[in-house]
Amino acid sequence: MGAPAVLRQPTNKPPFTLAEIKQAIPPHCFERSLIKSSYYLLHDLFIVAALVYLAMAVIPALPAGLPRLVAWPLYWVAQGCVWLGVWTIGHECGHHAFSDYQLLDDALGLVLHSWLLVPYFSWKYSHRRHHSNRGSLERDENFVPQQKAALEWYEPYAPYIEGNAAGRLLLIAVRLFLGWPLYLTFNSHGRAYPRWANHFDPYGPIFSDRERAQVFVTDASLVTVWFVLFKLASAFGFWSVVRVYGVPLLVVNAWLVLIVYLHHTHQALPHYDSSEWDWLRGALATVDRDYGVLNYFFHHIADTHVLHHLFSALPHYHAMEATKAIRPILGDYYKFDATPIAKALWRETRECVYVESMGDGKGVFWYNNKF
């Protein structure tokens, strides 16, 4: 097993408080600007519209054969990256970081996320609990690692899945392209509930009584989008909708799973059981990653994620400045890994199979892959 790219995060209670971290951030970073937020949204929507025009008018006019075979994948990747930026703005709406107006944020977030087949209110509530319980083995909501004792059934298959490149590649492909719908529909890799949990059942165990009405609204919004897609398929053809909308949506989902997985999966990050967990240490148990030029299109959701877990209502356009301000305060509690993303995904899939304690009686768990 290779050494982790960065030293393990300290697990002692931090020598600083959340208030002291906040004091290090310039006050203007917490200010939400409807004008600035709208600019970034319109910026993204302009690129989306331009790419749709290319897909509808330009690519079909190219000569059949190689030109189209090259143009379509370029469109899918480009549109998927820009849509991830739109997804990020919808995510900010859910955190009330888009504007000072909660109703506007929720209405806009519902439209943006529904367009991407994301159950806005349902995921907003489960995601809020993820932020409230990050790092907790019992209460975190997504990418909750398995403890070794729960993987006894898995041990005979480990050499075929984790121990060879083909098995690992298949696991990565399934995780990237099916992980998001499996989580929403079957709570795959989510928190353990006493019965089937999903993001579409208003009476499911994920939601409280006061949240159920908005889950109904979410479901109605998604049904509306599916109806619009049906009408578009009737008008332009099923495969046209798949090419223009469906494949970029797969790209968005893959980026989303990849980013969230790599935020929370690293040998340097601890998890805690109920005897040891507290909010601040749990919130710090995440890692920033560098996606190069895509950081711009992703609105810095990946390279400022530590900050986001501390102050989720801080707008993305102030996140870089705020992250720079808190790093001296956090010291070794701040984790950044500059490993190229493809290499990091391969490494984390190989090395972060389950978590186990160090046998010292503390409720601190670390990733491992030995069977």
PDB file of N, CA and C in Angstrom, residues 4 19 30-31 46 242 290 303 352:
ATOM      1  N   PRO A   4       0.222   7.839   1.803  1.00  0.00           N
ATOM      2  CA  PRO A   4      -0.722   8.889   1.417  1.00  0.00           C
ATOM      3  C   PRO A   4       0.005  10.110   0.888  1.00  0.00           C
ATOM      4  N   ALA A  19     -15.619  30.391  15.381  1.00  0.00           N
ATOM      5  CA  ALA A  19     -15.651  31.852  15.432  1.00  0.00           C
ATOM      6  C   ALA A  19     -14.294  32.446  15.076  1.00  0.00           C
ATOM      7  N   PHE A  30     -18.695  37.219   3.026  1.00  0.00           N
ATOM      8  CA  PHE A  30     -19.977  36.619   3.402  1.00  0.00           C
ATOM      9  C   PHE A  30     -21.164  37.328   2.744  1.00  0.00           C
ATOM     10  N   GLU A  31     -20.896  38.401   1.999  1.00  0.00           N
ATOM     11  CA  GLU A  31     -21.977  39.162   1.385  1.00  0.00           C
ATOM     12  C   GLU A  31     -22.436  38.506   0.081  1.00  0.00           C
ATOM     13  N   PHE A  46     -25.499  31.383 -21.238  1.00  0.00           N
ATOM     14  CA  PHE A  46     -25.088  31.816 -22.587  1.00  0.00           C
ATOM     15  C   PHE A  46     -24.243  30.737 -23.264  1.00  0.00           C
ATOM     16  N   VAL A 242     -31.320  12.353 -26.849  1.00  0.00           N
ATOM     17  CA  VAL A 242     -30.208  11.652 -26.192  1.00  0.00           C
ATOM     18  C   VAL A 242     -28.899  12.357 -26.488  1.00  0.00           C
ATOM     19  N   ASP A 290      -7.489  20.048  -7.111  1.00  0.00           N
ATOM     20  CA  ASP A 290      -7.265  21.007  -8.191  1.00  0.00           C
ATOM     21  C   ASP A 290      -7.682  20.398  -9.522  1.00  0.00           C
ATOM     22  N   ASP A 303     -12.014  23.104  -5.378  1.00  0.00           N
ATOM     23  CA  ASP A 303     -10.762  23.554  -4.763  1.00  0.00           C
ATOM     24  C   ASP A 303     -10.983  24.460  -3.557  1.00  0.00           C
ATOM     25  N   CYS A 352      -8.697   3.064  -0.634  1.00  0.00           N
ATOM     26  CA  CYS A 352      -9.738   3.440   0.332  1.00  0.00           C
ATOM     27  C   CYS A 352     -10.947   2.526   0.176  1.00  0.00           C
TER      28      CYS A 352
END
